[in-house]
XYZ file of C-alpha atoms in Angstrom:
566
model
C 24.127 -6.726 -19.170
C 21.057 -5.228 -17.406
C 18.600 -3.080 -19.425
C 17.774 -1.424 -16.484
C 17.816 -0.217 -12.839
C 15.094 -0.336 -10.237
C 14.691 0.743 -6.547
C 11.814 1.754 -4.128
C 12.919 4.561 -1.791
C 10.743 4.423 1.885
C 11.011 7.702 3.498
C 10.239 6.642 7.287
C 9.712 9.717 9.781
C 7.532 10.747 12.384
C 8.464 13.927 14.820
C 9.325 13.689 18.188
C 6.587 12.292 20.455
C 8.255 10.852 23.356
C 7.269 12.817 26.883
C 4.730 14.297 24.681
C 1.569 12.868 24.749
C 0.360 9.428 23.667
C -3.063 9.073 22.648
C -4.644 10.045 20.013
C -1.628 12.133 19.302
C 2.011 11.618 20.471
C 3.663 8.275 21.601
C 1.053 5.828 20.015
C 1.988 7.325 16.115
C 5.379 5.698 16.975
C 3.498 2.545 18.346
C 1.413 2.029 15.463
C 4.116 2.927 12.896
C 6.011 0.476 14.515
C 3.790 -2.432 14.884
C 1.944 -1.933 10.999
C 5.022 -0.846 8.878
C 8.812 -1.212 10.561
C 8.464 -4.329 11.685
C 6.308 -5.910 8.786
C 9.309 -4.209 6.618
C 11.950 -5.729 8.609
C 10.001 -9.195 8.415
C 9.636 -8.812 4.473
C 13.414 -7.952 3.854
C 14.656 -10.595 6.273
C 12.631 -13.064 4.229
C 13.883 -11.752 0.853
C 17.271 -12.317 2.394
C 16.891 -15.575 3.445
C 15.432 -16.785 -0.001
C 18.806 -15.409 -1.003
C 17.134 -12.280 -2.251
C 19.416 -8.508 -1.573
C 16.037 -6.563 -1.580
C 18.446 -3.104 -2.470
C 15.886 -0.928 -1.597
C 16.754 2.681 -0.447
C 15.557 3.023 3.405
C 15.166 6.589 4.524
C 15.545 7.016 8.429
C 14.939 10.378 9.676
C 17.579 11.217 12.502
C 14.365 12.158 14.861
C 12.494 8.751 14.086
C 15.760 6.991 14.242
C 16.525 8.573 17.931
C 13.169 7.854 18.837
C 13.526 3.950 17.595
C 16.634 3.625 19.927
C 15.138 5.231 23.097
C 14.570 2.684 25.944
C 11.487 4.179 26.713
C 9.967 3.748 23.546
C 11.012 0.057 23.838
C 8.862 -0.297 26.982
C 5.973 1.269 25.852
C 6.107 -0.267 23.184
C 5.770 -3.641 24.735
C 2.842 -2.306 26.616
C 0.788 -0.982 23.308
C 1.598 -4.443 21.902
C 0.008 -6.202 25.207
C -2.987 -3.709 25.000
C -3.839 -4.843 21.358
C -3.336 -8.231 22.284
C -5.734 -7.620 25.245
C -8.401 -5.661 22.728
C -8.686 -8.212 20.177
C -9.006 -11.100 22.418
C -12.216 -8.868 24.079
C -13.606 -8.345 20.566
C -13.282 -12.314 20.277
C -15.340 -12.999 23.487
C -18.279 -10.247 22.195
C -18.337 -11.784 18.916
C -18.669 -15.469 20.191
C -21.392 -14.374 22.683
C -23.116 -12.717 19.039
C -22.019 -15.791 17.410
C -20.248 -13.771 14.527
C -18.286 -16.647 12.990
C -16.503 -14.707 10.330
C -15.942 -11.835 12.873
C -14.305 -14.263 15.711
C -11.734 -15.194 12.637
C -10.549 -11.479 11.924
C -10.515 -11.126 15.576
C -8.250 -14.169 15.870
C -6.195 -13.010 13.031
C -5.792 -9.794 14.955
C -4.318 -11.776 18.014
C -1.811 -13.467 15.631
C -0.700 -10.397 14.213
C 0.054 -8.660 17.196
C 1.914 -11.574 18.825
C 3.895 -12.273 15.715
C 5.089 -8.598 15.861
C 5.824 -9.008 19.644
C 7.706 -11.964 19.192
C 9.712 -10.464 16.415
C 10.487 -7.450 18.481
C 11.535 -9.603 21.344
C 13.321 -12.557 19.701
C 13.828 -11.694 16.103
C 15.403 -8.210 16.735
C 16.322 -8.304 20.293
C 14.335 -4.849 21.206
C 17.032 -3.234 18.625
C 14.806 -1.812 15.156
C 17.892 0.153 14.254
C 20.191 -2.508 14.868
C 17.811 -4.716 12.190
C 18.256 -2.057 9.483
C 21.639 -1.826 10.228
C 22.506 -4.923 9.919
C 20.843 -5.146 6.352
C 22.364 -2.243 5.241
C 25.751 -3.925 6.639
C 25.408 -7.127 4.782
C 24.385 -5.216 1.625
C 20.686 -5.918 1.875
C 19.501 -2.603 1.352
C 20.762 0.786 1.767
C 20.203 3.314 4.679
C 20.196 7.024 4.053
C 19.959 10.055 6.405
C 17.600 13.417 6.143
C 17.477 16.848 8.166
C 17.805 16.343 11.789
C 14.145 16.833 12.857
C 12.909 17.186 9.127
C 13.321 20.930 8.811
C 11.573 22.716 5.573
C 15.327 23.415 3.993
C 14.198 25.955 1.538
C 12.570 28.256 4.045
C 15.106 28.029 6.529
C 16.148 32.122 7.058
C 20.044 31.321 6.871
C 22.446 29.210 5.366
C 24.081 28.703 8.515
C 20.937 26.529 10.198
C 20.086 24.599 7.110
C 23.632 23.435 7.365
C 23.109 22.660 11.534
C 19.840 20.744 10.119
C 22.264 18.399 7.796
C 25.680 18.315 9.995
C 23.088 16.964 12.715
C 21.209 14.502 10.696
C 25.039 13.467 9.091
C 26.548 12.929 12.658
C 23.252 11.449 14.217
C 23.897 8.641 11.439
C 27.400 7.714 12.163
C 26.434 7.420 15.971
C 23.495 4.874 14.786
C 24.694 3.319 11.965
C 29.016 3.491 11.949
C 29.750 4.833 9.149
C 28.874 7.537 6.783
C 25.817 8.375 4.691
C 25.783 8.449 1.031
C 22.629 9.700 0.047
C 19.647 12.250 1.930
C 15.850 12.539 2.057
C 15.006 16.329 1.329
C 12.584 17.290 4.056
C 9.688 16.898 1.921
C 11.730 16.546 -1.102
C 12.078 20.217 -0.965
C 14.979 21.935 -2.752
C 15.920 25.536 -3.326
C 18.991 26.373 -5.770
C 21.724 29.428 -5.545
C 20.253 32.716 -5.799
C 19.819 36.144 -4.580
C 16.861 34.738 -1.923
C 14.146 37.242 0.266
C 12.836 36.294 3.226
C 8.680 35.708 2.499
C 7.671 38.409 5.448
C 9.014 41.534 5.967
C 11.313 43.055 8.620
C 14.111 40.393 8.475
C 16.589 42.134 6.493
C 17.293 42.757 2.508
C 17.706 39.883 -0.228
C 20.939 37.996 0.351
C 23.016 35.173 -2.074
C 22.259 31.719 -0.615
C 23.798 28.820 -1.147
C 22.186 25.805 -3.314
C 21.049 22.966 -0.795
C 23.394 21.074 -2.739
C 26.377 22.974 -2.039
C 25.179 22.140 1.892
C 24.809 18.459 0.645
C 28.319 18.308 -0.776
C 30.276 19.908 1.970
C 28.734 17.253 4.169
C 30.243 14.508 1.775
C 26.615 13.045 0.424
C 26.247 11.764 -2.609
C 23.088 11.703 -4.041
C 18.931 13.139 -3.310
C 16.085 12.540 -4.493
C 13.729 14.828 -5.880
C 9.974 14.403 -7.466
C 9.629 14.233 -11.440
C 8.182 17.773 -11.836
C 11.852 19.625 -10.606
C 13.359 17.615 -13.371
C 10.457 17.318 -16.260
C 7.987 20.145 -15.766
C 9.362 23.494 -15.264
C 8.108 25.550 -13.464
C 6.583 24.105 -10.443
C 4.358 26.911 -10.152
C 1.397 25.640 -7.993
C -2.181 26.000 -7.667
C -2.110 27.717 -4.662
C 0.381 30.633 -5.603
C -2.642 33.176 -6.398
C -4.388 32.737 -3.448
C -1.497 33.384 -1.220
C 0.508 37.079 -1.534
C 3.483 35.899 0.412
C 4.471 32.643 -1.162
C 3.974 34.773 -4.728
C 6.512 37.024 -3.642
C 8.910 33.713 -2.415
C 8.358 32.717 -6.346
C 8.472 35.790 -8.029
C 11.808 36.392 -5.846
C 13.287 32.752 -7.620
C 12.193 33.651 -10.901
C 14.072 36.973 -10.866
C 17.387 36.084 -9.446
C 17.689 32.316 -10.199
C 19.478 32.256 -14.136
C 16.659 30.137 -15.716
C 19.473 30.091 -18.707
C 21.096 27.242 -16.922
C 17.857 25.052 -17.282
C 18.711 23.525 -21.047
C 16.056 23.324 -23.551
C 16.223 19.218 -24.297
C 13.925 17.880 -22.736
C 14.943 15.158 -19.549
C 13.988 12.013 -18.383
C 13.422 10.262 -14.679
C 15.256 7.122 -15.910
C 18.193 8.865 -15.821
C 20.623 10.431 -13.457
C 21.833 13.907 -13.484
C 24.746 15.757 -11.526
C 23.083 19.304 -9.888
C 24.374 21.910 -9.204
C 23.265 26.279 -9.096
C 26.849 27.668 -8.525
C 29.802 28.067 -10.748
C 33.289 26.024 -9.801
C 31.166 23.927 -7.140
C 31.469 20.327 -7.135
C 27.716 18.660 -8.226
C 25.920 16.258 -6.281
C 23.661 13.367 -7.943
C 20.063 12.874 -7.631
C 17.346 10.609 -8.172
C 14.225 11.615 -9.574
C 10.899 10.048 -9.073
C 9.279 7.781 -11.665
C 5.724 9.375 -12.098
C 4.158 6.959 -14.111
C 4.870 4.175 -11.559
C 4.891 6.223 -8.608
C 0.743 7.238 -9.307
C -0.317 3.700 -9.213
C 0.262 3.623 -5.310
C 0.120 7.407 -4.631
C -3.412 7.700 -6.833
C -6.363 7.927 -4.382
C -8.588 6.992 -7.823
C -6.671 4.233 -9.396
C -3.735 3.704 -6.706
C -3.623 -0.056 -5.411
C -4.049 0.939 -2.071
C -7.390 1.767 -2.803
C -8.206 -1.491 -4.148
C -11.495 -2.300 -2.472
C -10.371 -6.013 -1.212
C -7.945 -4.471 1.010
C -7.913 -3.831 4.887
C -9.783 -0.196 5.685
C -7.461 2.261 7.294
C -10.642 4.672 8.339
C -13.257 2.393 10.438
C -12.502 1.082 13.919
C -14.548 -0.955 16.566
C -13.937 1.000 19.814
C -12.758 0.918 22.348
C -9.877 -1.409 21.143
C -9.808 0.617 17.526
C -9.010 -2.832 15.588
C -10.432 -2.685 12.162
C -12.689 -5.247 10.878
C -13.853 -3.792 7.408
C -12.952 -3.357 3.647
C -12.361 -0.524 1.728
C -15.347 -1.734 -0.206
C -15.420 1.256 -3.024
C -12.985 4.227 -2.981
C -16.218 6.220 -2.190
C -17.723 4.077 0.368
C -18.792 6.069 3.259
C -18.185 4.255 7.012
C -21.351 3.135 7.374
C -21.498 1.328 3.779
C -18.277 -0.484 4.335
C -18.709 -4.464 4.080
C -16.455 -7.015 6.145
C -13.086 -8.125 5.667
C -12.203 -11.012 3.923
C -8.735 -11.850 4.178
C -8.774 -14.795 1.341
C -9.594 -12.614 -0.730
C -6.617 -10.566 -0.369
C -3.714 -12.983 -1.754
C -4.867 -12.908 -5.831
C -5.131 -8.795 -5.781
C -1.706 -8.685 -4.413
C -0.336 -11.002 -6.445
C -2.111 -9.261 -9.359
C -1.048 -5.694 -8.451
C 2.491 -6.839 -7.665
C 2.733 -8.281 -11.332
C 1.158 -5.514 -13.165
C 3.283 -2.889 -11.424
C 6.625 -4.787 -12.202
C 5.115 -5.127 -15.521
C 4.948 -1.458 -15.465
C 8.616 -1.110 -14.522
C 9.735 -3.254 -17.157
C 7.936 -1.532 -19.904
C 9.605 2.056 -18.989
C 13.019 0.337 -18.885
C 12.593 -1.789 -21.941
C 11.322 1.562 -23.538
C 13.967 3.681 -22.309
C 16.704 1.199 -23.582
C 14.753 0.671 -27.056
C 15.040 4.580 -27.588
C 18.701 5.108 -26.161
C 20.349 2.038 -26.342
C 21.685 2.147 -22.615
C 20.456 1.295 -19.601
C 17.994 3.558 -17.768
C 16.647 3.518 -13.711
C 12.931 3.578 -12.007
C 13.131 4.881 -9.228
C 9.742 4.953 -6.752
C 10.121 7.252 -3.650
C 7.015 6.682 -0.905
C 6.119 7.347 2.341
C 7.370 4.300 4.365
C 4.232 4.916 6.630
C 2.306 4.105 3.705
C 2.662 0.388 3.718
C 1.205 -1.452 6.679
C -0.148 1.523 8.822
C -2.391 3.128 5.638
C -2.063 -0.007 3.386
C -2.431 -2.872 6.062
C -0.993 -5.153 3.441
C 1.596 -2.812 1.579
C 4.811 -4.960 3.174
C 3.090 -8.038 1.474
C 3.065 -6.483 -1.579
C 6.609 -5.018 -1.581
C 7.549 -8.506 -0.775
C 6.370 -9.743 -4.280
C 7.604 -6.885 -5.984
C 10.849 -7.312 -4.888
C 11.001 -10.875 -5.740
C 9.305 -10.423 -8.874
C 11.906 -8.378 -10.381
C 14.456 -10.333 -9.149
C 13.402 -12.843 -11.157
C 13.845 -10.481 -14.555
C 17.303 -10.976 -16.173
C 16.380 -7.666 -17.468
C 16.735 -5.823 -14.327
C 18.722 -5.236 -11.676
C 17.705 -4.111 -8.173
C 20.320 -1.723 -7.331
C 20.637 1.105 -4.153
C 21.778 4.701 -5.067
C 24.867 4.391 -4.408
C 25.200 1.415 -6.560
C 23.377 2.698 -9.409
C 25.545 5.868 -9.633
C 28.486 3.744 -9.553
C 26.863 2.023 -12.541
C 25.687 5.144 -14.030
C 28.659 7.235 -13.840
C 26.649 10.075 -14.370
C 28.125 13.468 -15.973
C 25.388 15.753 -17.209
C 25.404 18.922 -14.919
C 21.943 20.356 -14.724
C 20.157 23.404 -12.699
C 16.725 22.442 -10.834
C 14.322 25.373 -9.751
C 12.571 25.897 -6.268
C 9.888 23.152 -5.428
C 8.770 19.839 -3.342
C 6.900 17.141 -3.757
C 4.033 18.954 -1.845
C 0.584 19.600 -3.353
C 1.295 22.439 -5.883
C 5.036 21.737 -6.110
C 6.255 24.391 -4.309
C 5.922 25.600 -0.296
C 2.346 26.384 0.032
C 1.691 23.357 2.609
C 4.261 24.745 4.745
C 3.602 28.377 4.040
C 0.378 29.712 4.168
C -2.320 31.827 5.692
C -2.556 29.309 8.635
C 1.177 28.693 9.174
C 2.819 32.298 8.825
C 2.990 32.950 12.378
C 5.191 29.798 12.809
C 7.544 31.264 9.965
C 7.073 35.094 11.777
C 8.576 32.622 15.159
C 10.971 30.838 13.566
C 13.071 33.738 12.223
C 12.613 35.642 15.139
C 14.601 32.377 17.083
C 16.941 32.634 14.403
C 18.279 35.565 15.593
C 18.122 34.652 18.933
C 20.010 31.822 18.407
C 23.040 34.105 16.261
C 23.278 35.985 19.602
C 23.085 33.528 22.437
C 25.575 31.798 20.286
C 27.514 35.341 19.855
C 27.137 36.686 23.669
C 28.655 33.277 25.099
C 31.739 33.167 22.906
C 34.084 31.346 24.671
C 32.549 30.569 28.202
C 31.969 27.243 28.620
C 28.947 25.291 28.349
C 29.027 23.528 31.807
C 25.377 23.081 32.305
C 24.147 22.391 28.969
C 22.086 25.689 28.430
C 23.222 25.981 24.817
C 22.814 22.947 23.736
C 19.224 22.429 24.825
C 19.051 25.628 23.153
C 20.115 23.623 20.357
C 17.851 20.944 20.917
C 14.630 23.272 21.261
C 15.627 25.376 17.774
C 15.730 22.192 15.742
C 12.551 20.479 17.467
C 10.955 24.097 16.703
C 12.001 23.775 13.099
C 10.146 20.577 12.303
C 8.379 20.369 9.293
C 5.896 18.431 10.906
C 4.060 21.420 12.359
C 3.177 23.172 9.296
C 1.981 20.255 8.036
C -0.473 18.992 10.378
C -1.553 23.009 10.655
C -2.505 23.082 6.955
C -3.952 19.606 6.718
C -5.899 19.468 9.799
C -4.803 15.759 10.737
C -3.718 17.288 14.135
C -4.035 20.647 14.049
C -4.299 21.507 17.966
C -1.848 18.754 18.957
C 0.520 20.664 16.268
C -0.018 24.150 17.212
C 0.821 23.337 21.058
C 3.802 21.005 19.880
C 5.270 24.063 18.190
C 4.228 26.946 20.936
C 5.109 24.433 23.578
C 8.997 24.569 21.919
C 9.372 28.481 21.345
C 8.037 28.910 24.796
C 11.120 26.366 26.075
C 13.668 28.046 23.719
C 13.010 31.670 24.448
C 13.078 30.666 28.459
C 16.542 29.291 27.645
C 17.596 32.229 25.747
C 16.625 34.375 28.694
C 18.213 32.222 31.488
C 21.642 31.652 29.310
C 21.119 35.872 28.849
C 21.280 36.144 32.933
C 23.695 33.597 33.210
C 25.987 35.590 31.098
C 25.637 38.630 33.456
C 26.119 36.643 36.785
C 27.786 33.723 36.572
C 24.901 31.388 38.099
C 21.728 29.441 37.906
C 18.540 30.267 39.899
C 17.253 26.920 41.485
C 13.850 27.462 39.425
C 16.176 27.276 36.390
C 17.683 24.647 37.076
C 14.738 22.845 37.623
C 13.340 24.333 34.336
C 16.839 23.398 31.982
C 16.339 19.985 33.833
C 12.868 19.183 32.769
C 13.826 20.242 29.334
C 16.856 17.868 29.503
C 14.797 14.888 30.053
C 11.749 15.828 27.819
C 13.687 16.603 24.754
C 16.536 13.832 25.384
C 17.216 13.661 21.486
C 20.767 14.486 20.236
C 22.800 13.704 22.947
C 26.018 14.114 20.737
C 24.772 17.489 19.385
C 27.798 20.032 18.878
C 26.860 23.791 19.758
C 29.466 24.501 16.838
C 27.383 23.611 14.123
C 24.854 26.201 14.736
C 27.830 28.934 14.925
């Protein structure tokens, strides 16, 4: 018998960029995520497979990214960015053998192989198809495919119960049209939960407290399993962050939890990450599972002081030769400024993997062999990332998942099991409460909600409403021309997570604020055309040409159901 459980959980998702813009910010995120992580993945779990290794890692595929993944045009850009890198690196090669830079004509050369290698396996390998790739390891039991919101909306801050539910219907359906079948398990925008209770909207003027329903009552009406949540929801109590005297409003979101949400129900024994616990906030409601991140594991990747990514051997994410932006430098030291930064030396690379690999399934192993010393039963690590993280910020992250996998599959201690599989194994009964939090800096909403983002929030709730009565004014006329559900369409885009976040961390702050004024501006023009439409029966040729353009720049969700927002 196993004395233990293990899985990595990749949480892959980037908003919608097609039609809108490329360079530096739009289309070529998807490019480069592409190229650096899903591919390099998708190389690293094919080879696990075919050293008759099931890698049974949790893959998280965001119903935007996966949409995105799927589009044709994508595909052909796609080929394009590859043929442009391709094109760069062979110019750096020419400059550097003019300069007679030995070394540098290598890493140039290296560059070259890369980029074809990822081309051909694009081409050849998966046939143009990266969803079709994961799908077919999730069908032959390789790994395990789970869904999230449909564009990544912040769940918790959602105004109603009835559009956090539209946000997981969509992302539930989107994932039987991709994948054929049913999801078992969800990524939490953010990992961001909020339980049953008497909830207030954070600004005033949209109405009195109201009794919301636990995201996991949302989670099991849609038939999923299990989510995953970050240690401090389940260890630390009270995720009350740094942030929450600096900023009135989000006090009053936690003061408003702390008042109505019966702490009572949060026992006094203390719990543990290598376990899993049944959640649930409401009385006579059926739980739902989750999986709870491993800290002590999970910090030696995530920490920007000791994490292995920051390793100074390893591929620099920061400097780039222009114009081509290929990168030719080390991290050097974790405080190395740009112009201190020393070559690449790719031979060097190999040993710290294979050392970092080792010590972090040596890490795994000691919290299982400690957790089954103390309890005499098996327990689970579970290590929720970023996808993103290896291959486009750690260049050689997939390499290093690659001998981690293996590694452990080596240990007749422990077995690599998906969630699904380690409930099953599990059998988990222990009903618990969780409070209000994420896995954002402070543990609770202040990257989302803040001084900077509160006019988004103000926006958002205001389209709420709007959408209730477009939705309420057309009752039963028919949707002929599509007005309501690129309505649709425009609401969930507008609810993104993504916005917030590149507002408050000022990775793309302009690019964000347009992204998200750009939307509103397309969803109240809707609301007002469906509003005449109502009255006379037809469509102006300007909007028609307007609903059109919309049509084809936010394509996503063709099988979206007007219903679900209802």
């Amino acid at each position: 018998m196993s004395k233990g459980y293990f899985t990595f959980v990749l949480h892959s998702h980037l908003p919608y960029v097609i039609a809108h813009g490329k360079w530096p910010h739009g289309l070529d995120w998807l490019n480069e995520a592409t190229a650096e992580t899903y591919i390099p993945l998708l190389d690293a779990l094919n080879k696990l497979v075919d050293e008759g290794i099931k890698p049974k890692i949790i893959i998280g595929l965001t119903p935007v990214l996966t949409e995105q993944l799927a589009d044709k045009s994508f595909k052909e850009e796609f080929k394009v960015y590859l043929a442009q890198k391709i094109e760069a690196a062979q110019i750096d090669e020419k400059e550097f053998v003019k300069e007679k830079q030995e070394h540098m004509i290598l890493l140039a050369a290296d560059w070259i192989k890369f980029y074809k290698s990822i081309h051909d396996s694009f081409i050849h390998k998966y046939k143009e198809d990266i969803v079709g790739a994961f799908r077919h390891l999730q069908d032959t039991g390789a790994i395990e495919i789970i869904t999230s919101a449909a564009t990544h909306g912040y769940l918790p801050l959602i105004g109603d119960d009835t559009f956090v539910k539209a946000q997981v219907r969509t992302g539930v359906k989107n994932y039987k049209k991709h994948f054929g079948k049913s999801p078992k398990g969800i990524w939490l925008p953010e990992c961001a939960y909020r339980p049953r209770y008497k909830w207030a909207y954070p600004l005033s003027g949209f109405g009195q407290p109201k009794e919301r329903a636990g995201v996991e009552e949302i989670l099991h009406d849609e038939n999923i399993d299990f989510f995953i949540v970050d240690s401090h929801l389940l260890e630390g109590g009270k995720p009350v962050g740094v942030y929450m005297d600096r900023f009135k409003a989000l006090k009053t979101l936690w003061e408003s939890f702390e008042k109505n949400f019966d702490c009572q129900s949060l026992p006094a024994k203390p719990r543990t990450s290598n376990k899993i616990y049944m959640v649930s906030s409401a009385n006579g409601k059926k739980p739902v599972a989750v999986l709870t991140r491993d800290l002590k594991t999970s910090l030696q990747v995530w920490s920007g002081e000791y994490g292995y990514p920051g390793d100074g051997n390893y591929l620099d994410f920061h400097k780039k030769r222009f114009p081509g932006g290929l990168r030719y430098w080390k991290i050097t030291t974790p405080k190395s400024d740009l112009g201190s930064k020393m070559i690449y030396w790719p031979k060097d690379v190999p040993q710290r993997l294979e050392e970092n690999a080792a010590h972090f399934a040596g890490l795994v192993k000691s919290t299982l062999m400690d957790f089954y010393n103390k309890n005499n039963s098996p327990g689970i690590v579970v290590a929720p990332f970023d996808c993103e993280l290896f291959g486009h910020w750690w260049f050689e992250g997939p390499r290093w998942l690659y001998l981690v996998i293996k590694g452990l599959s080596q240990d007749k201690d422990i077995e690599l099991a998906t969630g699904t599989e380690a409930i099953e194994r599990f059998a988990p009964t222990e009903i618990i409460s969780i409070p209000e939090g994420s896995w954002g800096e402070g543990g609770f909403h202040w990257i989302w909600f803040n001084d900077w983002t509160k006019w988004t929030w103000q926006s958002l709730y205001e389209a709420e409403a709007m959408m209730k009565k477009a939705l309420a004014d057309s009752g039963a006329v028919e949707d002929k021309h599509g007005l309501l559900k690129q309505l649709a369409r425009e609401f969930l885009l507008l609810q993104s997570s993504d916005w917030q976040f590149l507002i408050s961390t000022w990775s793309a702050r302009d690019y964000a604020e347009l992204r998200f004024s750009d939307h509103l501006d397309r969803f109240k023009r809707l609301y007002s055309i469906i509003e005449e439409y109502l009255k006379n029966n037809t469509l102006s040729h300007e909007d028609t040409v307007f609903l059109n353009d919309c049509q084809k720049k936010d394509a996503c969700f063709q099988e979206i159901d007007i219903k679900d927002f209802a």
